Amino acid sequence: MAFLYSQSSSCSFLVSCLALLFWVLVQQPHIASSALIMSLKNHHNNQHHRRQPMFQTNQTTCALFAGTWVQDDTYPLYQYSECPVIDAEFNCQMYGRPDTDYLKHRWRPLNCELPRFNGLEFLLKMRGKTVMFVGDSLGRNQWESLICMVSAAAPGAQTQMSRGDPLSTFKFLDYGLSLSYFRAPYLVDIDVLQGKRILKLEEISGNGNAWRAADVLSFNTGHWWSHKGSLQGWDYMESGGKYYQDMDRVAALEKGLRTWANWVDANIDRTRTRVFFLAISPTHYNKCDVFTSVHCLLASNKEVSIDSQNEWTAGATTATTKNCYGETSPTVGGGTMIGGGTYPTGAYPAEMRVVDSVIRDMQSPAYLLDITMLSELRKDGHPSIYSGDLTPEQRANPARSADCSHWCLPGLPDTWNQLFYTALFF
């Protein structure tokens, strides 16, 4: 399968490049290198991403993570009823979501088309291998999506599912392929000492031992670092042999990510293992929560419910601030146009600057799946009040009950996996 390339003249290519440069400079003048630019840099410069030529001519003509959403009635790639692994909080159609237009959009990058996901090709090329997603429940969202996408191509294949905490695995027995999810919302270790949960910012060996044998690793983290109060997943942080009741959360994230990056550089043989990092997934709880930070919610003392497995099973906004409830189509206005796509205005999140910096400093950089901005346009893709079996009272109060953090399946994570598939094989 090959890319379908736009037949553009050198003039139009120059205009596209200038438009991309203009957006980066205007939207993020204080950013030395945006996630978009870093993703392109990692894709072009990392030798592990050159197993097949990505572009037939000039590699700078296609920007995978800049573009637009277009309607496509051939989507979705599978039906929820044919994929029993989908957890209740992602299974929007099963739990009564009435609209379907949100399922019928595909991502069109700037100046190229993504190859359509081919589940049989994935099975054949990944025969005998292990793919592991490591991180929080957004990683689980992507893991379940990939299982569904591959299963749709081989409905008669023998499979086996084992669920556990922290490790769950789905196996395609006929192909020797394992798709695993390892729950580690901070990536670094958490130990219990005298009944207290210690987030160890400089230790990762406890978790890391489970990742060494994978052939493909996809990491993510982000949402949990902002949680406070009852949402907080630890009692103390440990750094440099000292214990802290709290510290600047972005600084803590950077410490943890650098521990992860150093571990990957020291322990993963990059000649046999591909390493990816999923950029921070945006939420759509209220106007000040443009990306993933919950600082606005915490500052306004709004209630956000949480359970031990899913950090965002419900969220809160005020009655006068619209969340994702009732959204049925991608965002098409209110931002800056580039290559036919509309991007929201607003500050570039500090968390993504940290991700950029850490990945850039790795000896062998992970491939950054830079899904933040393209996902920001999909306010319609969240479960909202169709996240599991909510009570009638909860559904009647979407301002307090809507899940605007996770994503419906089928839905947006299928596009993340289409980009993942493209990076793996093209």
Tab-separated table of C-alpha atoms in Angstrom:
chain	number	residue	atom	x	y	z
A	1	MET	CA	0.000	0.000	0.000
A	2	ALA	CA	1.367	3.395	-0.835
A	3	PHE	CA	0.538	7.019	-0.181
A	4	LEU	CA	-1.659	8.896	-2.617
A	5	TYR	CA	0.122	12.147	-3.261
A	6	SER	CA	-1.331	15.526	-4.204
A	7	GLN	CA	-0.098	16.660	-7.606
A	8	SER	CA	0.840	20.170	-6.573
A	9	SER	CA	3.128	22.572	-8.333
A	10	SER	CA	6.266	23.931	-6.751
A	11	CYS	CA	4.373	27.168	-6.225
A	12	SER	CA	1.575	25.579	-4.227
A	13	PHE	CA	4.124	23.628	-2.229
A	14	LEU	CA	5.873	26.872	-1.331
A	15	VAL	CA	2.552	28.403	-0.268
A	16	SER	CA	1.797	25.378	1.937
A	17	CYS	CA	5.206	25.585	3.588
A	18	LEU	CA	4.820	29.307	4.204
A	19	ALA	CA	1.350	28.715	5.682
A	20	LEU	CA	2.731	26.080	8.040
A	21	LEU	CA	5.597	28.342	9.086
A	22	PHE	CA	3.210	31.281	9.576
A	23	TRP	CA	0.955	29.237	11.871
A	24	VAL	CA	3.863	28.038	14.021
A	25	LEU	CA	5.253	31.569	14.372
A	26	VAL	CA	1.926	33.266	15.074
A	27	GLN	CA	0.397	30.678	17.357
A	28	GLN	CA	3.492	29.775	19.361
A	29	PRO	CA	6.078	32.542	19.052
A	30	HIS	CA	7.606	31.598	22.374
A	31	ILE	CA	8.080	27.948	21.450
A	32	ALA	CA	11.425	26.965	20.020
A	33	SER	CA	10.062	23.732	18.589
A	34	SER	CA	6.401	22.721	18.509
A	35	ALA	CA	5.169	19.154	18.834
A	36	LEU	CA	4.313	19.240	15.144
A	37	ILE	CA	7.826	20.210	14.107
A	38	MET	CA	9.344	17.702	16.543
A	39	SER	CA	7.161	14.932	15.150
A	40	LEU	CA	8.277	15.701	11.625
A	41	LYS	CA	11.896	15.969	12.748
A	42	ASN	CA	11.714	12.627	14.544
A	43	HIS	CA	10.098	10.999	11.526
A	44	HIS	CA	12.634	12.303	9.035
A	45	ASN	CA	15.803	12.091	11.125
A	46	ASN	CA	15.436	8.888	13.161
A	47	GLN	CA	17.021	6.025	11.233
A	48	HIS	CA	14.480	3.563	12.640
A	49	HIS	CA	11.728	5.346	10.732
A	50	ARG	CA	13.392	4.936	7.323
A	51	ARG	CA	12.780	1.266	6.692
A	52	GLN	CA	10.577	2.275	3.758
A	53	PRO	CA	10.658	5.652	1.993
A	54	MET	CA	7.742	7.667	3.275
A	55	PHE	CA	7.537	10.051	0.323
A	56	GLN	CA	8.234	9.419	-3.321
A	57	THR	CA	9.634	12.908	-3.912
A	58	ASN	CA	10.374	15.591	-1.345
A	59	GLN	CA	9.799	14.297	2.202
A	60	THR	CA	8.840	17.736	3.447
A	61	THR	CA	5.637	17.846	1.379
A	62	CYS	CA	3.526	15.788	3.812
A	63	ALA	CA	2.782	16.933	7.354
A	64	LEU	CA	1.098	13.970	9.034
A	65	PHE	CA	-0.221	15.915	12.016
A	66	ALA	CA	-1.369	19.078	10.246
A	67	GLY	CA	-4.431	18.899	8.048
A	68	THR	CA	-8.181	18.634	8.231
A	69	TRP	CA	-11.021	16.249	9.017
A	70	VAL	CA	-13.079	15.216	5.991
A	71	GLN	CA	-16.323	13.297	5.827
A	72	ASP	CA	-15.981	9.708	4.640
A	73	ASP	CA	-18.988	7.386	4.667
A	74	THR	CA	-16.755	4.305	4.411
A	75	TYR	CA	-15.924	4.758	8.096
A	76	PRO	CA	-15.907	3.439	10.800
A	77	LEU	CA	-13.548	0.535	10.195
A	78	TYR	CA	-15.495	-1.776	12.565
A	79	GLN	CA	-18.762	-1.941	14.504
A	80	TYR	CA	-18.935	-1.850	18.290
A	81	SER	CA	-21.177	-4.937	18.252
A	82	GLU	CA	-18.374	-6.946	16.617
A	83	CYS	CA	-15.703	-6.027	19.168
A	84	PRO	CA	-16.512	-7.292	22.676
A	85	VAL	CA	-13.267	-5.961	24.207
A	86	ILE	CA	-14.519	-2.350	24.286
A	87	ASP	CA	-14.905	-1.192	27.879
A	88	ALA	CA	-18.203	0.348	28.911
A	89	GLU	CA	-16.816	3.867	29.285
A	90	PHE	CA	-15.723	3.886	25.617
A	91	ASN	CA	-18.732	2.030	24.189
A	92	CYS	CA	-20.883	5.014	23.293
A	93	GLN	CA	-23.156	3.318	20.762
A	94	MET	CA	-23.950	0.449	23.105
A	95	TYR	CA	-24.915	2.902	25.834
A	96	GLY	CA	-27.302	4.903	23.733
A	97	ARG	CA	-25.464	7.580	21.799
A	98	PRO	CA	-28.041	8.412	19.101
A	99	ASP	CA	-25.902	10.156	16.455
A	100	THR	CA	-23.389	8.524	14.098
A	101	ASP	CA	-21.925	11.375	12.028
A	102	TYR	CA	-18.921	11.575	14.388
A	103	LEU	CA	-17.926	8.106	13.145
A	104	LYS	CA	-17.728	9.151	9.500
A	105	HIS	CA	-14.675	11.362	9.370
A	106	ARG	CA	-11.085	10.606	8.458
A	107	TRP	CA	-7.923	12.629	8.925
A	108	ARG	CA	-6.398	14.152	5.793
A	109	PRO	CA	-2.824	15.374	6.393
A	110	LEU	CA	-1.405	18.406	4.645
A	111	ASN	CA	-0.489	17.479	1.044
A	112	CYS	CA	-1.002	13.711	1.274
A	113	GLU	CA	-3.438	10.953	2.161
A	114	LEU	CA	-2.963	8.389	4.893
A	115	PRO	CA	-2.933	4.770	3.782
A	116	ARG	CA	-6.113	3.025	4.841
A	117	PHE	CA	-5.570	0.689	7.780
A	118	ASN	CA	-5.169	-2.919	6.654
A	119	GLY	CA	-5.640	-5.301	9.568
A	120	LEU	CA	-4.506	-8.381	7.645
A	121	GLU	CA	-1.285	-6.627	6.632
A	122	PHE	CA	-0.763	-5.684	10.278
A	123	LEU	CA	-1.182	-9.334	11.335
A	124	LEU	CA	1.206	-10.608	8.688
A	125	LYS	CA	3.912	-8.022	9.259
A	126	MET	CA	3.686	-8.304	13.054
A	127	ARG	CA	3.532	-12.106	13.152
A	128	GLY	CA	5.236	-13.454	16.259
A	129	LYS	CA	5.679	-10.022	17.828
A	130	THR	CA	4.466	-8.153	20.913
A	131	VAL	CA	3.053	-4.632	20.786
A	132	MET	CA	2.662	-3.005	24.195
A	133	PHE	CA	0.871	0.198	25.162
A	134	VAL	CA	2.123	1.669	28.432
A	135	GLY	CA	0.499	4.529	30.306
A	136	ASP	CA	-2.869	5.761	31.519
A	137	SER	CA	-6.398	5.003	30.310
A	138	LEU	CA	-5.849	6.968	27.084
A	139	GLY	CA	-3.310	4.270	26.257
A	140	ARG	CA	-5.976	1.685	27.071
A	141	ASN	CA	-8.365	3.591	24.802
A	142	GLN	CA	-5.832	3.214	21.952
A	143	TRP	CA	-5.056	-0.420	22.802
A	144	GLU	CA	-8.696	-1.478	22.611
A	145	SER	CA	-9.093	0.456	19.366
A	146	LEU	CA	-6.201	-1.435	17.771
A	147	ILE	CA	-7.615	-4.793	18.884
A	148	CYS	CA	-10.924	-3.918	17.230
A	149	MET	CA	-9.281	-2.677	14.013
A	150	VAL	CA	-7.155	-5.801	13.608
A	151	SER	CA	-9.938	-8.184	14.645
A	152	ALA	CA	-12.240	-6.773	11.973
A	153	ALA	CA	-9.811	-8.015	9.320
A	154	ALA	CA	-9.657	-11.571	10.718
A	155	PRO	CA	-13.051	-12.348	12.268
A	156	GLY	CA	-12.355	-16.085	12.268
A	157	ALA	CA	-8.953	-15.926	13.922
A	158	GLN	CA	-8.397	-17.734	17.211
A	159	THR	CA	-7.871	-15.208	19.996
A	160	GLN	CA	-7.246	-15.134	23.724
A	161	MET	CA	-7.814	-12.308	26.182
A	162	SER	CA	-6.369	-11.972	29.666
A	163	ARG	CA	-7.131	-8.921	31.791
A	164	GLY	CA	-5.143	-7.941	34.845
A	165	ASP	CA	-3.656	-5.037	36.720
A	166	PRO	CA	-1.254	-3.732	35.597
A	167	LEU	CA	-0.935	-6.017	32.528
A	168	SER	CA	-3.656	-7.076	30.076
A	169	THR	CA	-2.984	-8.953	26.829
A	170	PHE	CA	-4.981	-9.859	23.723
A	171	LYS	CA	-3.432	-12.582	21.551
A	172	PHE	CA	-4.059	-13.525	17.937
A	173	LEU	CA	-3.042	-17.146	18.352
A	174	ASP	CA	-2.901	-17.999	14.643
A	175	TYR	CA	-0.331	-15.258	14.111
A	176	GLY	CA	1.576	-15.316	17.399
A	177	LEU	CA	0.773	-11.613	17.822
A	178	SER	CA	0.255	-10.137	21.294
A	179	LEU	CA	-1.282	-6.702	21.862
A	180	SER	CA	-0.734	-5.686	25.488
A	181	TYR	CA	-1.619	-2.809	27.776
A	182	PHE	CA	0.429	-2.045	30.891
A	183	ARG	CA	-1.199	0.416	33.271
A	184	ALA	CA	1.385	2.956	34.493
A	185	PRO	CA	-0.262	6.411	34.528
A	186	TYR	CA	2.974	8.168	35.575
A	187	LEU	CA	5.333	5.713	33.805
A	188	VAL	CA	7.700	5.949	36.804
A	189	ASP	CA	7.273	3.693	39.828
A	190	ILE	CA	4.896	4.095	42.759
A	191	ASP	CA	5.809	2.257	45.967
A	192	VAL	CA	3.892	1.986	49.220
A	193	LEU	CA	5.866	2.853	52.354
A	194	GLN	CA	4.199	2.720	55.761
A	195	GLY	CA	0.826	2.914	54.099
A	196	LYS	CA	1.748	5.945	51.974
A	197	ARG	CA	1.986	5.975	48.184
A	198	ILE	CA	5.381	7.275	47.081
A	199	LEU	CA	5.734	8.545	43.504
A	200	LYS	CA	9.400	7.865	42.752
A	201	LEU	CA	10.358	10.410	40.110
A	202	GLU	CA	13.771	8.869	39.492
A	203	GLU	CA	12.919	5.154	39.543
A	204	ILE	CA	11.289	3.123	36.822
A	205	SER	CA	12.859	-0.339	37.031
A	206	GLY	CA	9.845	-1.838	38.773
A	207	ASN	CA	7.597	-1.021	35.841
A	208	GLY	CA	10.301	-1.207	33.189
A	209	ASN	CA	11.106	-4.862	33.730
A	210	ALA	CA	7.747	-5.729	32.146
A	211	TRP	CA	8.477	-3.747	28.971
A	212	ARG	CA	11.874	-5.061	27.903
A	213	ALA	CA	10.717	-7.936	25.709
A	214	ALA	CA	8.231	-5.990	23.558
A	215	ASP	CA	8.947	-5.475	19.867
A	216	VAL	CA	6.940	-2.242	19.723
A	217	LEU	CA	6.380	0.056	22.700
A	218	SER	CA	3.942	2.964	22.761
A	219	PHE	CA	4.047	5.172	25.864
A	220	ASN	CA	1.798	7.937	27.125
A	221	THR	CA	1.343	10.009	30.257
A	222	GLY	CA	0.070	13.462	31.153
A	223	HIS	CA	-3.388	13.683	32.691
A	224	TRP	CA	-2.556	12.266	36.102
A	225	TRP	CA	0.231	14.741	36.822
A	226	SER	CA	-2.260	17.570	37.358
A	227	HIS	CA	-4.595	15.775	39.763
A	228	LYS	CA	-4.872	17.093	43.299
A	229	GLY	CA	-6.903	16.307	46.395
A	230	SER	CA	-8.914	13.101	46.140
A	231	LEU	CA	-7.856	12.718	42.511
A	232	GLN	CA	-4.149	12.567	43.336
A	233	GLY	CA	-2.551	9.167	42.765
A	234	TRP	CA	0.207	9.526	45.378
A	235	ASP	CA	0.811	10.857	48.905
A	236	TYR	CA	4.451	11.937	48.540
A	237	MET	CA	6.902	12.479	45.726
A	238	GLU	CA	10.482	11.293	46.065
A	239	SER	CA	13.309	13.024	44.204
A	240	GLY	CA	17.002	13.126	44.987
A	241	GLY	CA	16.481	11.080	48.138
A	242	LYS	CA	14.043	13.644	49.562
A	243	TYR	CA	10.295	13.411	50.058
A	244	TYR	CA	7.935	16.178	49.012
A	245	GLN	CA	4.270	16.671	49.806
A	246	ASP	CA	4.032	18.559	46.526
A	247	MET	CA	6.068	20.386	43.899
A	248	ASP	CA	5.447	22.194	40.640
A	249	ARG	CA	3.571	19.609	38.601
A	250	VAL	CA	5.166	20.451	35.267
A	251	ALA	CA	8.597	20.162	36.908
A	252	ALA	CA	7.573	16.797	38.355
A	253	LEU	CA	6.371	15.654	34.933
A	254	GLU	CA	9.716	16.594	33.427
A	255	LYS	CA	11.628	14.701	36.114
A	256	GLY	CA	9.502	11.625	35.531
A	257	LEU	CA	9.774	11.813	31.752
A	258	ARG	CA	13.546	12.220	31.870
A	259	THR	CA	13.727	9.112	34.051
A	260	TRP	CA	11.646	7.295	31.419
A	261	ALA	CA	13.784	8.613	28.537
A	262	ASN	CA	17.038	7.621	30.250
A	263	TRP	CA	15.637	4.157	30.925
A	264	VAL	CA	14.607	3.712	27.282
A	265	ASP	CA	18.026	4.842	26.050
A	266	ALA	CA	19.808	2.497	28.436
A	267	ASN	CA	17.590	-0.586	28.266
A	268	ILE	CA	15.817	-0.811	24.912
A	269	ASP	CA	17.678	-2.233	21.932
A	270	ARG	CA	16.475	0.103	19.207
A	271	THR	CA	17.680	-2.219	16.463
A	272	ARG	CA	14.867	-4.613	17.395
A	273	THR	CA	12.308	-2.493	19.257
A	274	ARG	CA	10.351	0.483	17.917
A	275	VAL	CA	9.476	3.138	20.524
A	276	PHE	CA	6.573	5.588	20.234
A	277	PHE	CA	5.193	8.290	22.497
A	278	LEU	CA	1.546	9.362	22.240
A	279	ALA	CA	1.275	13.129	22.688
A	280	ILE	CA	-1.065	14.452	25.369
A	281	SER	CA	-4.700	13.902	24.490
A	282	PRO	CA	-6.909	17.000	24.885
A	283	THR	CA	-10.007	17.235	27.045
A	284	HIS	CA	-13.040	19.448	26.437
A	285	TYR	CA	-14.511	20.189	29.840
A	286	ASN	CA	-14.670	23.965	29.663
A	287	LYS	CA	-13.199	26.972	27.931
A	288	CYS	CA	-10.115	27.231	30.097
A	289	ASP	CA	-9.399	23.520	29.745
A	290	VAL	CA	-8.267	23.721	26.115
A	291	PHE	CA	-5.866	20.797	26.351
A	292	THR	CA	-5.510	18.431	29.313
A	293	SER	CA	-4.785	20.531	32.354
A	294	VAL	CA	-7.312	20.423	35.178
A	295	HIS	CA	-5.946	23.523	36.868
A	296	CYS	CA	-9.107	25.491	36.024
A	297	LEU	CA	-11.334	22.879	37.607
A	298	LEU	CA	-9.178	22.671	40.693
A	299	ALA	CA	-9.047	26.439	41.043
A	300	SER	CA	-12.816	26.714	40.858
A	301	ASN	CA	-13.344	23.795	43.270
A	302	LYS	CA	-15.625	21.985	40.842
A	303	GLU	CA	-16.238	18.313	41.503
A	304	VAL	CA	-14.648	15.709	39.264
A	305	SER	CA	-15.355	12.055	40.004
A	306	ILE	CA	-12.687	9.418	39.573
A	307	ASP	CA	-12.229	5.717	40.202
A	308	SER	CA	-9.185	3.520	40.569
A	309	GLN	CA	-9.048	2.435	36.937
A	310	ASN	CA	-10.234	5.463	34.974
A	311	GLU	CA	-9.004	8.918	35.811
A	312	TRP	CA	-11.785	10.775	34.024
A	313	THR	CA	-15.016	8.815	34.163
A	314	ALA	CA	-16.841	12.088	34.749
A	315	GLY	CA	-16.016	15.756	34.774
A	316	ALA	CA	-17.556	19.034	35.769
A	317	THR	CA	-18.195	22.383	34.229
A	318	THR	CA	-20.463	25.240	35.068
A	319	ALA	CA	-23.907	25.480	33.535
A	320	THR	CA	-22.805	28.478	31.483
A	321	THR	CA	-19.715	26.802	29.996
A	322	LYS	CA	-20.320	24.199	27.310
A	323	ASN	CA	-18.468	20.916	27.532
A	324	CYS	CA	-18.505	18.100	24.972
A	325	TYR	CA	-22.171	17.232	25.563
A	326	GLY	CA	-24.267	17.563	22.420
A	327	GLU	CA	-21.302	17.915	20.052
A	328	THR	CA	-21.832	15.912	16.861
A	329	SER	CA	-19.209	17.090	14.340
A	330	PRO	CA	-15.568	18.248	14.248
A	331	THR	CA	-14.652	21.843	15.019
A	332	VAL	CA	-14.600	23.908	11.842
A	333	GLY	CA	-14.132	27.482	13.093
A	334	GLY	CA	-12.674	29.682	15.775
A	335	GLY	CA	-9.039	29.155	14.953
A	336	THR	CA	-6.337	29.630	12.369
A	337	MET	CA	-6.628	28.006	8.954
A	338	ILE	CA	-3.728	25.929	7.674
A	339	GLY	CA	-3.803	23.501	4.779
A	340	GLY	CA	-7.607	23.418	4.879
A	341	GLY	CA	-7.753	22.578	8.591
A	342	THR	CA	-8.799	24.790	11.474
A	343	TYR	CA	-6.685	24.881	14.609
A	344	PRO	CA	-7.856	26.400	17.890
A	345	THR	CA	-6.145	29.462	19.211
A	346	GLY	CA	-4.637	29.458	22.685
A	347	ALA	CA	-1.414	28.925	24.589
A	348	TYR	CA	0.687	25.892	23.792
A	349	PRO	CA	0.492	23.684	26.891
A	350	ALA	CA	3.561	23.563	29.088
A	351	GLU	CA	3.202	19.793	29.335
A	352	MET	CA	3.758	19.377	25.607
A	353	ARG	CA	6.804	21.631	25.718
A	354	VAL	CA	8.226	19.224	28.285
A	355	VAL	CA	7.426	16.225	26.079
A	356	ASP	CA	9.121	17.923	23.117
A	357	SER	CA	12.228	18.769	25.110
A	358	VAL	CA	12.622	15.332	26.662
A	359	ILE	CA	12.186	13.451	23.389
A	360	ARG	CA	14.547	15.816	21.586
A	361	ASP	CA	17.245	15.119	24.201
A	362	MET	CA	17.047	11.319	23.907
A	363	GLN	CA	20.030	9.517	22.384
A	364	SER	CA	17.596	7.793	20.031
A	365	PRO	CA	14.363	9.809	20.084
A	366	ALA	CA	11.031	8.062	20.406
A	367	TYR	CA	8.626	8.647	17.535
A	368	LEU	CA	6.176	11.304	18.728
A	369	LEU	CA	2.614	10.581	17.600
A	370	ASP	CA	1.617	14.228	17.771
A	371	ILE	CA	-2.152	13.813	18.054
A	372	THR	CA	-2.855	16.786	20.350
A	373	MET	CA	-4.008	19.354	17.803
A	374	LEU	CA	-5.862	17.027	15.446
A	375	SER	CA	-7.681	15.595	18.482
A	376	GLU	CA	-8.489	19.072	19.785
A	377	LEU	CA	-10.723	19.488	16.729
A	378	ARG	CA	-12.800	16.435	17.745
A	379	LYS	CA	-14.891	17.746	20.608
A	380	ASP	CA	-17.612	15.494	19.196
A	381	GLY	CA	-15.617	12.321	19.818
A	382	HIS	CA	-15.928	12.020	23.604
A	383	PRO	CA	-18.338	9.619	25.340
A	384	SER	CA	-20.127	12.505	27.079
A	385	ILE	CA	-23.138	10.998	28.938
A	386	TYR	CA	-22.861	7.715	27.021
A	387	SER	CA	-19.903	6.519	29.089
A	388	GLY	CA	-21.201	3.316	30.572
A	389	ASP	CA	-24.393	2.669	32.465
A	390	LEU	CA	-25.068	6.076	34.033
A	391	THR	CA	-28.217	6.617	36.050
A	392	PRO	CA	-31.058	8.701	34.579
A	393	GLU	CA	-30.158	11.419	37.063
A	394	GLN	CA	-26.550	11.479	35.889
A	395	ARG	CA	-27.535	11.621	32.229
A	396	ALA	CA	-29.902	14.472	32.973
A	397	ASN	CA	-26.959	16.508	34.308
A	398	PRO	CA	-24.236	16.449	31.636
A	399	ALA	CA	-22.496	19.448	33.189
A	400	ARG	CA	-21.429	17.124	36.019
A	401	SER	CA	-21.511	13.680	34.379
A	402	ALA	CA	-20.158	14.037	30.844
A	403	ASP	CA	-16.859	12.260	30.135
A	404	CYS	CA	-14.989	14.740	27.928
A	405	SER	CA	-11.586	13.117	28.368
A	406	HIS	CA	-11.784	9.606	26.936
A	407	TRP	CA	-12.933	8.837	23.397
A	408	CYS	CA	-15.716	6.717	21.919
A	409	LEU	CA	-14.891	3.449	20.177
A	410	PRO	CA	-15.196	3.269	17.260
A	411	GLY	CA	-13.857	6.796	17.095
A	412	LEU	CA	-10.845	9.075	17.298
A	413	PRO	CA	-8.305	6.528	18.670
A	414	ASP	CA	-8.795	4.628	15.401
A	415	THR	CA	-7.114	7.587	13.688
A	416	TRP	CA	-4.302	7.506	16.247
A	417	ASN	CA	-3.781	3.883	15.245
A	418	GLN	CA	-3.946	4.702	11.547
A	419	LEU	CA	-1.071	7.133	12.142
A	420	PHE	CA	0.674	4.478	14.267
A	421	TYR	CA	0.254	1.980	11.408
A	422	THR	CA	1.604	4.515	8.918
A	423	ALA	CA	4.677	5.193	11.052
A	424	LEU	CA	5.332	1.473	11.484
A	425	PHE	CA	5.086	0.369	7.858
A	426	PHE	CA	5.561	3.378	5.555
